[in-house]
Amino acid sequence: MGDFSLREVANLSGVSHAAVYRHFQHKDEVLEILSAIGFDRLASLQKKVAKDKKNPDEYFVKLGLVYIQFALKNPNYYKLMFQTKREKESNQLKRSKLRSYAVLVHGCRFYLNAKKRKENHRSFALMSWSLVHGFSDLSLETNFPISEGKRLNQSQIELAASILRFAT
């Protein structure tokens, strides 16, 4: 993921090498900003799903599916967001991560309350996230049986939705 130079960033961006170095001290800063953008995009998609809460079961399933679809449609962002270890994170990246996770936590709280269930919403969110993250990771990083082009076909979407329903 990090196999590039700031000089290459300058060339691809059409700016001078000096301009890039004025904004970034090293390439890890570029990767952090790209990670933050990825988390912000995921949060935006999650929030769109969160607007439609008429049916708690369907809402919860859609919240999981949007995560999987984001990962499969944006594998480079996804890998950068979750497979890059950092010693220290910028405040911008921390905020972006929390925004995305907060949508999931609030969604799980809504779902559990609507279903009158007593589980801890944070624990439920962690387990739900683990399920969709594992599916996404397996789909991207292994020879996991998925349709060509890393896109879920309708039967796979229905299967993933069934698994999410069963898990709840």
mmCIF file of C-alpha atoms in Angstrom:
data_model
loop_
_atom_site.group_PDB
_atom_site.id
_atom_site.type_symbol
_atom_site.label_atom_id
_atom_site.label_comp_id
_atom_site.label_asym_id
_atom_site.label_seq_id
_atom_site.Cartn_x
_atom_site.Cartn_y
_atom_site.Cartn_z
ATOM 1 C CA MET A 1 0.000 0.000 0.000
ATOM 2 C CA GLY A 2 2.753 2.444 0.871
ATOM 3 C CA ASP A 3 5.002 1.696 -2.106
ATOM 4 C CA PHE A 4 5.180 5.186 -3.611
ATOM 5 C CA SER A 5 7.092 8.417 -3.133
ATOM 6 C CA LEU A 6 5.946 11.978 -2.549
ATOM 7 C CA ARG A 7 7.665 12.842 -5.824
ATOM 8 C CA GLU A 8 5.261 10.440 -7.585
ATOM 9 C CA VAL A 9 2.328 12.076 -5.779
ATOM 10 C CA ALA A 10 3.492 15.445 -7.112
ATOM 11 C CA ASN A 11 3.802 14.121 -10.669
ATOM 12 C CA LEU A 12 0.363 12.470 -10.582
ATOM 13 C CA SER A 13 -1.200 15.580 -9.046
ATOM 14 C CA GLY A 14 0.387 17.970 -11.508
ATOM 15 C CA VAL A 15 2.015 20.078 -8.802
ATOM 16 C CA SER A 16 5.632 20.813 -8.015
ATOM 17 C CA HIS A 17 7.610 18.522 -5.771
ATOM 18 C CA ALA A 18 8.101 21.410 -3.363
ATOM 19 C CA ALA A 19 4.325 21.935 -3.112
ATOM 20 C CA VAL A 20 3.780 18.371 -1.937
ATOM 21 C CA TYR A 21 6.525 18.679 0.675
ATOM 22 C CA ARG A 22 4.964 21.908 1.979
ATOM 23 C CA HIS A 23 1.784 19.952 2.798
ATOM 24 C CA PHE A 24 3.197 16.569 3.783
ATOM 25 C CA GLN A 25 6.348 15.695 5.670
ATOM 26 C CA HIS A 26 6.230 12.049 4.591
ATOM 27 C CA LYS A 27 4.064 9.623 2.659
ATOM 28 C CA ASP A 28 2.420 8.222 5.810
ATOM 29 C CA GLU A 29 0.575 11.529 6.112
ATOM 30 C CA VAL A 30 -0.855 11.036 2.616
ATOM 31 C CA LEU A 31 -1.959 7.506 3.538
ATOM 32 C CA GLU A 32 -3.612 8.793 6.716
ATOM 33 C CA ILE A 33 -5.586 11.395 4.809
ATOM 34 C CA LEU A 34 -6.690 8.786 2.280
ATOM 35 C CA SER A 35 -7.734 6.495 5.151
ATOM 36 C CA ALA A 36 -9.749 9.314 6.711
ATOM 37 C CA ILE A 37 -11.458 9.934 3.362
ATOM 38 C CA GLY A 38 -12.336 6.235 3.198
ATOM 39 C CA PHE A 39 -13.881 6.263 6.673
ATOM 40 C CA ASP A 40 -15.808 9.433 5.835
ATOM 41 C CA ARG A 41 -17.181 7.853 2.653
ATOM 42 C CA LEU A 42 -18.213 4.728 4.552
ATOM 43 C CA ALA A 43 -19.903 6.834 7.245
ATOM 44 C CA SER A 44 -21.769 8.770 4.558
ATOM 45 C CA LEU A 45 -23.122 5.542 3.045
ATOM 46 C CA GLN A 46 -24.054 4.231 6.486
ATOM 47 C CA LYS A 47 -25.894 7.463 7.288
ATOM 48 C CA LYS A 48 -27.948 7.166 4.097
ATOM 49 C CA VAL A 49 -29.126 3.741 5.279
ATOM 50 C CA ALA A 50 -29.789 5.157 8.753
ATOM 51 C CA LYS A 51 -32.393 7.553 7.349
ATOM 52 C CA ASP A 52 -34.797 4.678 6.675
ATOM 53 C CA LYS A 53 -35.589 2.985 9.976
ATOM 54 C CA LYS A 54 -39.179 1.912 9.327
ATOM 55 C CA ASN A 55 -38.372 -1.784 9.568
ATOM 56 C CA PRO A 56 -35.672 -2.492 12.216
ATOM 57 C CA ASP A 57 -34.776 -5.876 10.708
ATOM 58 C CA GLU A 58 -34.309 -4.544 7.183
ATOM 59 C CA TYR A 59 -32.484 -1.479 8.486
ATOM 60 C CA PHE A 60 -29.997 -3.632 10.389
ATOM 61 C CA VAL A 61 -29.408 -5.888 7.379
ATOM 62 C CA LYS A 62 -28.901 -2.875 5.074
ATOM 63 C CA LEU A 63 -26.400 -1.396 7.528
ATOM 64 C CA GLY A 64 -24.337 -4.591 7.254
ATOM 65 C CA LEU A 65 -24.688 -4.900 3.504
ATOM 66 C CA VAL A 66 -23.585 -1.320 2.861
ATOM 67 C CA TYR A 67 -20.338 -2.103 4.716
ATOM 68 C CA ILE A 68 -19.707 -5.201 2.586
ATOM 69 C CA GLN A 69 -20.562 -3.366 -0.626
ATOM 70 C CA PHE A 70 -18.244 -0.483 0.302
ATOM 71 C CA ALA A 71 -15.373 -2.909 0.873
ATOM 72 C CA LEU A 72 -15.917 -4.740 -2.401
ATOM 73 C CA LYS A 73 -16.380 -1.587 -4.486
ATOM 74 C CA ASN A 74 -13.477 0.257 -2.829
ATOM 75 C CA PRO A 75 -10.856 -2.394 -2.048
ATOM 76 C CA ASN A 76 -7.937 0.044 -1.992
ATOM 77 C CA TYR A 77 -9.628 2.345 0.502
ATOM 78 C CA TYR A 78 -10.770 -0.639 2.555
ATOM 79 C CA LYS A 79 -7.270 -2.124 2.754
ATOM 80 C CA LEU A 80 -5.767 1.232 3.582
ATOM 81 C CA MET A 81 -8.379 1.833 6.293
ATOM 82 C CA PHE A 82 -8.060 -1.517 8.027
ATOM 83 C CA GLN A 83 -4.801 -3.164 7.058
ATOM 84 C CA THR A 84 -2.352 -0.373 7.660
ATOM 85 C CA LYS A 85 -0.745 -0.356 11.098
ATOM 86 C CA ARG A 86 0.186 3.042 12.406
ATOM 87 C CA GLU A 87 2.212 3.933 15.462
ATOM 88 C CA LYS A 88 0.342 7.186 15.838
ATOM 89 C CA GLU A 89 -2.851 8.484 14.230
ATOM 90 C CA SER A 90 -3.804 12.041 13.411
ATOM 91 C CA ASN A 91 -6.837 13.598 15.050
ATOM 92 C CA GLN A 92 -8.488 13.778 11.623
ATOM 93 C CA LEU A 93 -8.184 10.008 11.152
ATOM 94 C CA LYS A 94 -9.395 9.301 14.698
ATOM 95 C CA ARG A 95 -12.475 11.490 14.129
ATOM 96 C CA SER A 96 -13.249 9.840 10.795
ATOM 97 C CA LYS A 97 -12.981 6.360 12.314
ATOM 98 C CA LEU A 98 -15.205 7.320 15.228
ATOM 99 C CA ARG A 99 -17.828 8.855 12.921
ATOM 100 C CA SER A 100 -18.182 5.626 11.006
ATOM 101 C CA TYR A 101 -18.194 3.446 14.114
ATOM 102 C CA ALA A 102 -20.710 5.736 15.836
ATOM 103 C CA VAL A 103 -23.233 5.177 13.027
ATOM 104 C CA LEU A 104 -22.947 1.431 13.619
ATOM 105 C CA VAL A 105 -23.232 1.753 17.410
ATOM 106 C CA HIS A 106 -26.293 4.007 17.138
ATOM 107 C CA GLY A 107 -27.803 1.660 14.566
ATOM 108 C CA CYS A 108 -27.325 -1.308 16.885
ATOM 109 C CA ARG A 109 -28.830 0.617 19.787
ATOM 110 C CA PHE A 110 -31.857 1.491 17.645
ATOM 111 C CA TYR A 111 -32.230 -2.110 16.488
ATOM 112 C CA LEU A 112 -31.961 -3.593 19.995
ATOM 113 C CA ASN A 113 -34.401 -1.049 21.439
ATOM 114 C CA ALA A 114 -36.901 -1.628 18.617
ATOM 115 C CA LYS A 115 -36.701 -5.384 19.205
ATOM 116 C CA LYS A 116 -36.885 -4.872 23.005
ATOM 117 C CA ARG A 117 -33.662 -6.784 23.485
ATOM 118 C CA LYS A 118 -31.419 -6.285 26.492
ATOM 119 C CA GLU A 119 -27.965 -6.899 24.998
ATOM 120 C CA ASN A 120 -25.303 -4.256 25.387
ATOM 121 C CA HIS A 121 -25.437 -2.204 22.184
ATOM 122 C CA ARG A 122 -21.661 -1.678 22.080
ATOM 123 C CA SER A 123 -20.945 -5.404 22.356
ATOM 124 C CA PHE A 124 -23.635 -6.087 19.767
ATOM 125 C CA ALA A 125 -22.031 -3.513 17.452
ATOM 126 C CA LEU A 126 -18.617 -5.130 17.844
ATOM 127 C CA MET A 127 -19.982 -8.590 17.034
ATOM 128 C CA SER A 128 -21.990 -7.252 14.077
ATOM 129 C CA TRP A 129 -18.958 -5.407 12.757
ATOM 130 C CA SER A 130 -16.843 -8.551 13.123
ATOM 131 C CA LEU A 131 -19.318 -10.478 10.998
ATOM 132 C CA VAL A 132 -19.429 -8.040 8.067
ATOM 133 C CA HIS A 133 -15.729 -7.209 8.333
ATOM 134 C CA GLY A 134 -14.810 -10.890 8.243
ATOM 135 C CA PHE A 135 -16.999 -11.465 5.195
ATOM 136 C CA SER A 136 -15.485 -8.432 3.469
ATOM 137 C CA ASP A 137 -11.927 -9.396 4.325
ATOM 138 C CA LEU A 138 -12.369 -12.991 3.179
ATOM 139 C CA SER A 139 -13.923 -11.775 -0.054
ATOM 140 C CA LEU A 140 -10.986 -9.494 -0.812
ATOM 141 C CA GLU A 141 -8.021 -11.428 0.540
ATOM 142 C CA THR A 142 -8.703 -15.071 -0.284
ATOM 143 C CA ASN A 143 -10.162 -17.211 -3.007
ATOM 144 C CA PHE A 144 -13.466 -16.817 -1.232
ATOM 145 C CA PRO A 145 -16.228 -17.914 -3.608
ATOM 146 C CA ILE A 146 -17.751 -14.673 -4.840
ATOM 147 C CA SER A 147 -18.967 -13.583 -8.220
ATOM 148 C CA GLU A 148 -16.568 -12.174 -10.769
ATOM 149 C CA GLY A 149 -15.548 -8.562 -10.372
ATOM 150 C CA LYS A 150 -15.852 -8.593 -6.570
ATOM 151 C CA ARG A 151 -19.524 -7.675 -6.810
ATOM 152 C CA LEU A 152 -22.210 -9.439 -4.913
ATOM 153 C CA ASN A 153 -24.869 -10.942 -7.131
ATOM 154 C CA GLN A 154 -28.481 -10.972 -5.946
ATOM 155 C CA SER A 155 -28.315 -14.482 -4.450
ATOM 156 C CA GLN A 156 -25.160 -13.587 -2.505
ATOM 157 C CA ILE A 157 -26.786 -10.403 -1.225
ATOM 158 C CA GLU A 158 -29.780 -12.439 -0.084
ATOM 159 C CA LEU A 159 -27.487 -14.998 1.568
ATOM 160 C CA ALA A 160 -25.528 -12.283 3.391
ATOM 161 C CA ALA A 161 -28.820 -10.711 4.478
ATOM 162 C CA SER A 162 -30.059 -14.101 5.732
ATOM 163 C CA ILE A 163 -26.883 -14.593 7.737
ATOM 164 C CA LEU A 164 -27.244 -11.131 9.264
ATOM 165 C CA ARG A 165 -30.874 -11.881 10.144
ATOM 166 C CA PHE A 166 -29.947 -15.257 11.622
ATOM 167 C CA ALA A 167 -27.140 -13.730 13.674
ATOM 168 C CA THR A 168 -29.581 -11.358 15.315
#
